[in-house]
mmCIF file of C-alpha atoms in Angstrom:
data_model
loop_
_atom_site.group_PDB
_atom_site.id
_atom_site.type_symbol
_atom_site.label_atom_id
_atom_site.label_comp_id
_atom_site.label_asym_id
_atom_site.label_seq_id
_atom_site.Cartn_x
_atom_site.Cartn_y
_atom_site.Cartn_z
ATOM 1 C CA MET A 88 -67.215 76.408 74.082
ATOM 2 C CA ASP A 89 -65.349 77.662 71.016
ATOM 3 C CA THR A 90 -65.784 81.056 69.941
ATOM 4 C CA LYS A 91 -66.308 81.949 66.252
ATOM 5 C CA GLN A 92 -62.556 82.999 66.147
ATOM 6 C CA ALA A 93 -61.346 79.899 66.928
ATOM 7 C CA ILE A 94 -63.335 78.076 64.837
ATOM 8 C CA PHE A 95 -62.631 80.162 62.002
ATOM 9 C CA GLU A 96 -59.125 79.419 62.517
ATOM 10 C CA HIS A 97 -59.375 75.747 62.453
ATOM 11 C CA VAL A 98 -61.277 75.982 59.287
ATOM 12 C CA LYS A 99 -58.461 77.812 57.947
ATOM 13 C CA THR A 100 -56.144 75.260 59.069
ATOM 14 C CA VAL A 101 -58.048 72.311 57.546
ATOM 15 C CA LEU A 102 -58.388 74.259 54.235
ATOM 16 C CA VAL A 103 -54.816 75.111 53.844
ATOM 17 C CA ASP A 104 -53.595 71.672 54.997
ATOM 18 C CA LYS A 105 -55.996 69.657 53.223
ATOM 19 C CA PHE A 106 -57.264 71.359 50.403
ATOM 20 C CA GLU A 107 -54.140 73.599 49.457
ATOM 21 C CA VAL A 108 -56.405 76.711 49.491
ATOM 22 C CA PRO A 109 -54.034 79.597 49.619
ATOM 23 C CA VAL A 110 -54.248 81.336 53.023
ATOM 24 C CA ASP A 111 -55.050 84.472 51.715
ATOM 25 C CA ASP A 112 -57.949 83.692 50.102
ATOM 26 C CA ILE A 113 -59.879 82.429 52.996
ATOM 27 C CA SER A 114 -62.080 85.116 54.365
ATOM 28 C CA LEU A 115 -65.515 85.075 55.970
ATOM 29 C CA GLU A 116 -67.114 85.813 52.601
ATOM 30 C CA ALA A 117 -65.041 83.546 50.533
ATOM 31 C CA THR A 118 -67.523 80.966 48.917
ATOM 32 C CA LEU A 119 -66.341 77.195 49.269
ATOM 33 C CA TYR A 120 -67.360 76.122 45.674
ATOM 34 C CA GLU A 121 -66.383 79.233 43.529
ATOM 35 C CA ASP A 122 -63.734 81.211 45.332
ATOM 36 C CA LEU A 123 -61.906 78.276 47.290
ATOM 37 C CA ASP A 124 -62.309 75.839 44.085
ATOM 38 C CA LEU A 125 -63.338 73.016 46.412
ATOM 39 C CA ASP A 126 -65.792 70.162 45.013
ATOM 40 C CA SER A 127 -68.338 68.076 46.026
ATOM 41 C CA ILE A 128 -65.797 65.394 46.935
ATOM 42 C CA ASP A 129 -63.916 67.813 48.986
ATOM 43 C CA ALA A 130 -67.030 68.859 50.806
ATOM 44 C CA VAL A 131 -67.562 65.295 51.970
ATOM 45 C CA ASP A 132 -64.249 65.218 53.063
ATOM 46 C CA LEU A 133 -64.479 68.529 54.834
ATOM 47 C CA ILE A 134 -67.551 67.142 56.780
ATOM 48 C CA ILE A 135 -65.772 64.198 57.947
ATOM 49 C CA THR A 136 -62.490 66.204 59.019
ATOM 50 C CA LEU A 137 -64.802 68.759 60.741
ATOM 51 C CA GLN A 138 -66.493 65.710 62.715
ATOM 52 C CA ASP A 139 -63.348 65.102 64.440
ATOM 53 C CA TYR A 140 -63.442 68.810 65.754
ATOM 54 C CA THR A 141 -67.068 69.029 66.660
ATOM 55 C CA LYS A 142 -66.830 65.464 68.317
ATOM 56 C CA LYS A 143 -70.339 64.779 66.696
ATOM 57 C CA LYS A 144 -71.930 63.544 63.664
ATOM 58 C CA ILE A 145 -72.579 65.884 61.104
ATOM 59 C CA GLN A 146 -75.516 65.293 58.954
ATOM 60 C CA PRO A 147 -74.822 66.274 55.337
ATOM 61 C CA GLU A 148 -78.070 67.920 54.948
ATOM 62 C CA SER A 149 -77.537 70.264 57.824
ATOM 63 C CA PHE A 150 -74.797 71.644 55.327
ATOM 64 C CA LYS A 151 -76.528 71.647 52.208
ATOM 65 C CA GLN A 152 -77.111 75.481 52.807
ATOM 66 C CA VAL A 153 -73.493 76.276 53.079
ATOM 67 C CA ARG A 154 -72.302 78.500 51.022
ATOM 68 C CA THR A 155 -69.444 80.735 52.575
ATOM 69 C CA ILE A 156 -66.961 80.512 55.158
ATOM 70 C CA GLN A 157 -69.386 82.537 57.431
ATOM 71 C CA ASN A 158 -72.209 79.863 56.642
ATOM 72 C CA LEU A 159 -69.752 77.070 57.762
ATOM 73 C CA ILE A 160 -68.533 78.545 60.915
ATOM 74 C CA ASP A 161 -72.443 79.484 61.849
ATOM 75 C CA ALA A 162 -73.284 76.029 60.932
ATOM 76 C CA ILE A 163 -70.398 74.370 63.009
ATOM 77 C CA GLN A 164 -71.305 76.514 66.155
ATOM 78 C CA GLN A 165 -74.931 75.668 66.082
ATOM 79 C CA LEU A 166 -73.820 72.138 66.391
ATOM 80 C CA LEU A 167 -71.720 72.797 69.260
ATOM 81 C CA VAL A 168 -74.425 74.834 70.991
ATOM 82 C CA GLU A 169 -76.834 71.982 70.543
ATOM 83 C CA SER A 170 -74.457 69.842 72.418
ATOM 84 C CA MET B 97 -65.491 74.429 -11.213
ATOM 85 C CA ARG B 98 -63.587 73.831 -8.208
ATOM 86 C CA LYS B 99 -65.518 76.184 -6.206
ATOM 87 C CA LEU B 100 -68.766 74.617 -7.397
ATOM 88 C CA PHE B 101 -67.342 71.141 -6.238
ATOM 89 C CA ARG B 102 -66.667 72.654 -2.879
ATOM 90 C CA HIS B 103 -70.109 73.803 -2.610
ATOM 91 C CA LEU B 104 -71.727 70.696 -3.685
ATOM 92 C CA ASN B 105 -69.573 68.644 -1.495
ATOM 93 C CA TYR B 106 -70.538 71.568 1.374
ATOM 94 C CA TYR B 107 -74.351 70.992 0.842
ATOM 95 C CA TRP B 108 -73.913 67.311 0.744
ATOM 96 C CA ARG B 109 -72.077 67.006 3.824
ATOM 97 C CA VAL B 110 -75.123 68.954 5.515
ATOM 98 C CA VAL B 111 -77.546 66.521 3.978
ATOM 99 C CA ALA B 112 -75.417 63.537 5.086
ATOM 100 C CA THR B 113 -74.868 65.188 8.930
ATOM 101 C CA GLY B 114 -78.619 65.200 8.980
ATOM 102 C CA PHE B 115 -79.076 61.972 7.910
ATOM 103 C CA GLY B 116 -76.641 60.760 10.481
ATOM 104 C CA PHE B 117 -78.303 62.655 13.171
ATOM 105 C CA ALA B 118 -81.631 60.954 11.924
ATOM 106 C CA LEU B 119 -79.828 57.600 11.424
ATOM 107 C CA PHE B 120 -78.485 57.818 15.625
ATOM 108 C CA GLY B 121 -81.874 58.440 16.738
ATOM 109 C CA ILE B 122 -84.071 55.801 14.765
ATOM 110 C CA GLY B 123 -81.138 53.222 14.920
ATOM 111 C CA GLY B 124 -81.055 53.727 18.880
ATOM 112 C CA LEU B 125 -84.813 53.362 18.779
ATOM 113 C CA PHE B 126 -84.681 50.124 16.686
ATOM 114 C CA ILE B 127 -82.030 48.554 19.009
ATOM 115 C CA ALA B 128 -83.955 49.437 22.073
ATOM 116 C CA LEU B 129 -87.257 47.717 20.734
ATOM 117 C CA VAL B 130 -86.106 45.018 18.701
ATOM 118 C CA ILE B 131 -82.665 43.774 18.896
ATOM 119 C CA PHE B 132 -82.225 44.628 22.695
ATOM 120 C CA PRO B 133 -85.196 42.344 23.570
ATOM 121 C CA VAL B 134 -83.554 39.558 21.958
ATOM 122 C CA ILE B 135 -80.308 39.726 24.028
ATOM 123 C CA LEU B 136 -82.712 40.111 27.098
ATOM 124 C CA PHE B 137 -84.515 37.023 26.252
ATOM 125 C CA ASN B 138 -81.478 34.981 25.498
ATOM 126 C CA VAL B 139 -79.099 35.978 28.362
ATOM 127 C CA LYS B 140 -80.221 35.288 31.806
ATOM 128 C CA SER B 141 -77.152 36.202 33.977
ATOM 129 C CA LYS B 142 -76.388 39.856 34.555
ATOM 130 C CA ASP B 143 -72.973 39.890 34.215
ATOM 131 C CA GLN B 144 -73.129 38.130 30.605
ATOM 132 C CA ARG B 145 -75.960 40.714 29.677
ATOM 133 C CA LYS B 146 -73.656 43.249 30.703
ATOM 134 C CA CYS B 147 -70.998 42.068 28.395
ATOM 135 C CA ARG B 148 -73.032 41.398 25.443
ATOM 136 C CA THR B 149 -74.859 44.588 25.725
ATOM 137 C CA GLN B 150 -71.666 46.438 25.680
ATOM 138 C CA LYS B 151 -70.258 44.226 22.992
ATOM 139 C CA PHE B 152 -73.018 45.438 20.871
ATOM 140 C CA ILE B 153 -73.469 48.981 21.761
ATOM 141 C CA SER B 154 -69.751 49.053 20.702
ATOM 142 C CA LYS B 155 -70.433 47.468 17.449
ATOM 143 C CA SER B 156 -73.057 49.656 16.897
ATOM 144 C CA PHE B 157 -71.089 52.717 17.235
ATOM 145 C CA ARG B 158 -68.756 51.527 15.114
ATOM 146 C CA PHE B 159 -71.078 50.767 12.250
ATOM 147 C CA PHE B 160 -72.413 54.196 12.804
ATOM 148 C CA ILE B 161 -68.729 55.795 12.329
ATOM 149 C CA GLY B 162 -68.369 53.417 9.406
ATOM 150 C CA ILE B 163 -71.312 55.239 7.720
ATOM 151 C CA LEU B 164 -70.086 58.668 8.438
ATOM 152 C CA ARG B 165 -66.898 57.822 7.298
ATOM 153 C CA GLY B 166 -68.831 56.135 3.808
ATOM 154 C CA LEU B 167 -70.833 59.370 3.435
ATOM 155 C CA GLY B 168 -67.699 61.710 3.776
ATOM 156 C CA VAL B 169 -68.919 63.268 6.938
ATOM 157 C CA LEU B 170 -65.631 62.731 8.794
ATOM 158 C CA SER B 171 -62.265 60.562 8.201
ATOM 159 C CA ILE B 172 -60.168 59.013 11.227
ATOM 160 C CA THR B 173 -56.594 58.657 11.919
ATOM 161 C CA THR B 174 -55.583 56.456 15.069
ATOM 162 C CA ILE B 175 -52.530 56.181 16.902
ATOM 163 C CA ASN B 176 -51.805 53.096 19.158
ATOM 164 C CA ILE B 177 -55.730 52.072 18.946
ATOM 165 C CA GLU B 178 -54.883 48.441 19.740
ATOM 166 C CA ASN B 179 -53.714 49.278 23.129
ATOM 167 C CA LEU B 180 -57.262 50.179 23.973
ATOM 168 C CA LYS B 181 -58.427 46.818 23.496
ATOM 169 C CA SER B 182 -56.154 45.018 26.020
ATOM 170 C CA ASP B 183 -57.087 47.395 28.799
ATOM 171 C CA ASN B 184 -58.632 45.451 31.702
ATOM 172 C CA GLY B 185 -59.619 47.340 34.976
ATOM 173 C CA VAL B 186 -58.473 50.785 33.419
ATOM 174 C CA MET B 187 -59.747 54.316 33.474
ATOM 175 C CA VAL B 188 -59.879 55.579 30.031
ATOM 176 C CA ILE B 189 -60.139 59.202 30.214
ATOM 177 C CA ALA B 190 -60.140 61.586 27.321
ATOM 178 C CA ASN B 191 -60.594 65.403 26.378
ATOM 179 C CA HIS B 192 -63.889 66.038 24.966
ATOM 180 C CA PRO B 193 -63.857 68.329 22.001
ATOM 181 C CA THR B 194 -67.177 67.249 20.062
ATOM 182 C CA LEU B 195 -70.537 65.576 20.313
ATOM 183 C CA LEU B 196 -69.191 62.507 18.499
ATOM 184 C CA ASP B 197 -66.419 61.418 21.273
ATOM 185 C CA VAL B 198 -68.170 58.905 23.196
ATOM 186 C CA VAL B 199 -69.400 57.459 20.319
ATOM 187 C CA LEU B 200 -66.021 57.335 18.785
ATOM 188 C CA LEU B 201 -64.098 55.776 21.732
ATOM 189 C CA MET B 202 -66.762 53.317 22.760
ATOM 190 C CA SER B 203 -66.607 52.095 19.165
ATOM 191 C CA TYR B 204 -62.939 51.025 19.809
ATOM 192 C CA LEU B 205 -63.934 49.688 23.586
ATOM 193 C CA PRO B 206 -65.885 46.651 23.300
ATOM 194 C CA ARG B 207 -65.930 46.299 26.949
ATOM 195 C CA VAL B 208 -66.383 49.706 29.091
ATOM 196 C CA ASP B 209 -68.645 51.144 31.368
ATOM 197 C CA CYS B 210 -69.430 54.995 31.411
ATOM 198 C CA VAL B 211 -71.487 57.781 33.137
ATOM 199 C CA VAL B 212 -74.807 58.425 31.655
ATOM 200 C CA LYS B 213 -76.920 61.153 32.836
ATOM 201 C CA GLU B 214 -79.796 60.382 34.831
ATOM 202 C CA ALA B 215 -82.500 61.690 32.434
ATOM 203 C CA LEU B 216 -82.075 58.468 30.553
ATOM 204 C CA TRP B 217 -82.547 56.159 33.055
ATOM 205 C CA HIS B 218 -85.930 57.378 33.119
ATOM 206 C CA ASN B 219 -86.252 57.134 29.257
ATOM 207 C CA PRO B 220 -89.081 54.439 28.214
ATOM 208 C CA PHE B 221 -86.975 53.612 25.296
ATOM 209 C CA LEU B 222 -83.171 53.478 26.782
ATOM 210 C CA LYS B 223 -83.687 52.657 30.450
ATOM 211 C CA LYS B 224 -83.362 48.930 29.931
ATOM 212 C CA VAL B 225 -80.229 49.321 27.809
ATOM 213 C CA VAL B 226 -78.404 51.654 30.043
ATOM 214 C CA HIS B 227 -79.453 49.279 33.195
ATOM 215 C CA SER B 228 -78.314 45.951 31.076
ATOM 216 C CA ALA B 229 -75.107 47.498 30.209
ATOM 217 C CA GLY B 230 -74.537 48.341 33.858
ATOM 218 C CA TYR B 231 -73.648 52.014 32.988
ATOM 219 C CA ILE B 232 -73.612 54.405 36.036
ATOM 220 C CA SER B 233 -75.912 57.141 36.725
ATOM 221 C CA ASN B 234 -74.791 60.719 37.693
ATOM 222 C CA SER B 235 -77.839 60.859 40.249
ATOM 223 C CA THR B 236 -75.947 62.023 43.331
ATOM 224 C CA PRO B 237 -72.318 62.817 43.498
ATOM 225 C CA GLU B 238 -71.539 60.526 46.406
ATOM 226 C CA SER B 239 -73.363 57.500 44.993
ATOM 227 C CA LEU B 240 -71.801 58.229 41.605
ATOM 228 C CA MET B 241 -68.252 57.955 43.149
ATOM 229 C CA ASP B 242 -69.033 54.763 44.705
ATOM 230 C CA ASP B 243 -70.467 53.005 41.625
ATOM 231 C CA CYS B 244 -67.273 54.247 39.795
ATOM 232 C CA VAL B 245 -64.708 53.217 42.317
ATOM 233 C CA ASP B 246 -67.015 49.644 42.524
ATOM 234 C CA THR B 247 -67.058 48.729 38.869
ATOM 235 C CA LEU B 248 -63.232 49.351 38.298
ATOM 236 C CA LYS B 249 -62.235 47.348 41.280
ATOM 237 C CA LYS B 250 -64.127 44.674 39.532
ATOM 238 C CA GLY B 251 -62.142 44.614 36.764
ATOM 239 C CA ASN B 252 -64.020 46.617 34.460
ATOM 240 C CA ASN B 253 -63.020 49.606 32.417
ATOM 241 C CA LEU B 254 -64.284 53.129 32.755
ATOM 242 C CA LEU B 255 -64.520 56.174 30.379
ATOM 243 C CA ILE B 256 -64.427 59.345 31.935
ATOM 244 C CA PHE B 257 -64.323 62.949 30.776
ATOM 245 C CA PRO B 258 -62.486 64.652 33.452
ATOM 246 C CA GLU B 259 -63.782 67.848 32.023
ATOM 247 C CA GLY B 260 -67.295 66.782 32.715
ATOM 248 C CA THR B 261 -68.366 68.565 29.521
ATOM 249 C CA ARG B 262 -67.344 69.462 26.335
ATOM 250 C CA THR B 263 -63.823 71.507 26.245
ATOM 251 C CA GLU B 264 -64.911 75.199 25.152
ATOM 252 C CA PRO B 265 -63.461 75.757 22.018
ATOM 253 C CA GLY B 266 -59.940 77.732 21.770
ATOM 254 C CA LYS B 267 -59.864 77.480 25.605
ATOM 255 C CA PRO B 268 -57.347 75.422 27.628
ATOM 256 C CA GLU B 269 -58.701 72.142 29.365
ATOM 257 C CA VAL B 270 -59.993 72.420 32.634
ATOM 258 C CA PHE B 271 -60.049 69.111 34.449
ATOM 259 C CA ARG B 272 -62.181 68.509 37.423
ATOM 260 C CA ARG B 273 -60.846 66.354 40.183
ATOM 261 C CA GLY B 274 -63.473 63.305 40.385
ATOM 262 C CA ALA B 275 -61.534 61.509 37.763
ATOM 263 C CA ALA B 276 -58.482 61.543 39.651
ATOM 264 C CA ASN B 277 -60.575 61.045 42.760
ATOM 265 C CA ILE B 278 -62.034 57.701 41.727
ATOM 266 C CA ALA B 279 -58.881 56.383 40.252
ATOM 267 C CA LEU B 280 -56.878 56.909 43.403
ATOM 268 C CA ARG B 281 -59.634 55.583 45.387
ATOM 269 C CA ALA B 282 -59.796 52.338 43.045
ATOM 270 C CA GLN B 283 -56.191 51.910 42.881
ATOM 271 C CA VAL B 284 -56.170 51.536 39.250
ATOM 272 C CA SER B 285 -54.463 53.030 36.152
ATOM 273 C CA MET B 286 -55.500 55.692 33.635
ATOM 274 C CA ARG B 287 -55.286 55.295 30.114
ATOM 275 C CA LEU B 288 -54.833 58.744 28.265
ATOM 276 C CA VAL B 289 -56.585 59.583 25.121
ATOM 277 C CA TYR B 290 -56.412 62.550 23.160
ATOM 278 C CA ILE B 291 -58.768 63.568 20.601
ATOM 279 C CA SER B 292 -58.712 66.379 18.187
ATOM 280 C CA CYS B 293 -61.185 67.334 15.569
ATOM 281 C CA GLN B 294 -59.851 69.664 12.659
ATOM 282 C CA PRO B 295 -61.689 71.839 11.701
ATOM 283 C CA SER B 296 -63.613 72.594 15.008
ATOM 284 C CA ALA B 297 -67.154 71.058 14.661
ATOM 285 C CA LEU B 298 -69.814 69.571 16.801
ATOM 286 C CA THR B 299 -68.907 71.693 19.577
ATOM 287 C CA LYS B 300 -70.998 73.068 22.422
ATOM 288 C CA SER B 301 -71.356 76.141 20.389
ATOM 289 C CA HIS B 302 -72.435 74.754 17.025
ATOM 290 C CA ARG B 303 -75.641 73.450 15.704
ATOM 291 C CA TRP B 304 -76.307 70.337 14.093
ATOM 292 C CA TYR B 305 -76.212 72.136 10.471
ATOM 293 C CA GLN B 306 -73.240 74.199 11.161
ATOM 294 C CA ILE B 307 -70.611 72.177 9.601
ATOM 295 C CA PRO B 308 -67.409 73.294 8.728
ATOM 296 C CA GLU B 309 -65.996 73.994 5.469
ATOM 297 C CA ARG B 310 -63.970 71.047 5.132
ATOM 298 C CA LYS B 311 -64.775 67.328 6.105
ATOM 299 C CA MET B 312 -63.933 66.633 9.941
ATOM 300 C CA HIS B 313 -60.716 64.788 10.390
ATOM 301 C CA PHE B 314 -60.433 63.139 13.886
ATOM 302 C CA THR B 315 -57.235 61.981 15.047
ATOM 303 C CA ILE B 316 -57.320 59.640 18.435
ATOM 304 C CA ARG B 317 -53.952 59.168 20.062
ATOM 305 C CA VAL B 318 -53.862 56.575 22.784
ATOM 306 C CA GLY B 319 -51.113 57.712 25.298
ATOM 307 C CA ASP B 320 -49.579 56.329 28.408
ATOM 308 C CA CYS B 321 -51.059 53.679 30.797
ATOM 309 C CA LEU B 322 -50.478 56.087 33.723
ATOM 310 C CA ALA B 323 -50.241 54.160 37.182
ATOM 311 C CA THR B 324 -51.677 56.446 39.626
ATOM 312 C CA LYS B 325 -50.152 54.641 42.731
ATOM 313 C CA PRO B 326 -46.803 56.868 42.937
ATOM 314 C CA TYR B 327 -49.354 59.836 43.798
ATOM 315 C CA ILE B 328 -50.348 58.167 46.819
ATOM 316 C CA THR B 329 -48.184 59.353 49.554
ATOM 317 C CA LYS B 330 -47.857 58.491 53.416
ATOM 318 C CA ASN B 331 -47.814 61.870 54.173
ATOM 319 C CA ASP B 332 -50.585 63.461 51.879
ATOM 320 C CA GLU B 333 -54.228 63.055 52.128
ATOM 321 C CA LEU B 334 -55.963 61.790 49.077
ATOM 322 C CA SER B 335 -57.350 65.445 48.570
ATOM 323 C CA ILE B 336 -53.918 66.712 47.915
ATOM 324 C CA SER B 337 -52.927 63.198 45.813
ATOM 325 C CA ALA B 338 -56.082 63.962 43.691
ATOM 326 C CA ARG B 339 -54.758 67.597 43.063
ATOM 327 C CA ARG B 340 -51.664 66.734 42.046
ATOM 328 C CA LEU B 341 -52.412 63.808 39.836
ATOM 329 C CA THR B 342 -55.141 66.293 38.075
ATOM 330 C CA GLN B 343 -52.676 69.167 37.923
ATOM 331 C CA TYR B 344 -50.219 66.605 35.894
ATOM 332 C CA LEU B 345 -53.183 65.455 33.573
ATOM 333 C CA GLN B 346 -54.196 68.586 32.803
ATOM 334 C CA LYS B 347 -50.819 69.872 31.939
ATOM 335 C CA CYS B 348 -50.334 66.612 29.593
ATOM 336 C CA TYR B 349 -53.661 67.461 27.687
ATOM 337 C CA ARG B 350 -52.987 71.280 27.406
ATOM 338 C CA GLN B 351 -49.644 70.611 25.941
ATOM 339 C CA GLY B 352 -51.422 67.728 23.632
ATOM 340 C CA GLU B 353 -49.052 65.306 24.746
ATOM 341 C CA VAL B 354 -50.360 62.117 26.011
ATOM 342 C CA ILE B 355 -47.661 59.961 24.557
ATOM 343 C CA HIS B 356 -44.462 59.993 27.083
ATOM 344 C CA GLU B 357 -43.385 56.395 27.539
ATOM 345 C CA SER B 358 -42.247 54.649 24.128
ATOM 346 C CA VAL B 359 -45.423 52.484 23.798
ATOM 347 C CA ALA B 360 -44.656 48.945 22.247
#
């Protein structure tokens, strides 16, 4: 199972490559919508992209509470633990 | 004497503006309760209803704007406006300085879909009208995007304000990426329209009776029909293409330049 650090690195790569987020803006405390300027369409895209990584279907509901990168990593790890 | 005339004109316009608001509400009610059931009764097919309802709304708006012009509340200059009428399966986008923008643009667009906020779909008077016109509800972001893409693919026009809300007066336009995303996914062109209102009025920070010193003058410039295909590239994800397109559009609107090609 991947560590939180590995998940963070992966999320970072996706955000930079797919959403042109400046790499320096990405920290655990950064909020997806405000700090990183993602919108709801990006959020759906992000979930689909992360499904390739988790190899599991992600329920959009489980991401409703996600606000920050930290929340996102926790949610992904939760998914991986459940397998 | 001149000063007196200016004063009289000002108060006249306050009264006329109030009348305009009342007329819009009462007229809307009259249409919903009296005219609309006639369309519903006479036209059975869904597509025809949509067409008839949209045409009727466009005509009503044109009539309404005509009255405001006649009362001396506003005046309008249009540039290339005839290009709007020939558009099919196009996303019409515009900046959003005033409360009247939708009414103004739709008065020139006999066939256009638009996004209507969810509350109106539960309004007892208007729900049948918005439904029959085939307008799109903004209830959830996912269904909103799918519905917008669908209607464009069917060859309907769609009016969108990419800012999502009225422009903050005196601030540069901030475009959200939804409009670009929809146009790219539906693979349709965008018709760029630029609206300006001098002096600034009916903005988010004005109340209805806070009218400008002079009468409002609107300029509606119909600009390029921008092909969005060149923004879709093999190497880039759609999320990147939408960013590029949004950046380009935002630049055009911030510079106030929507006419680049020589529109014949």
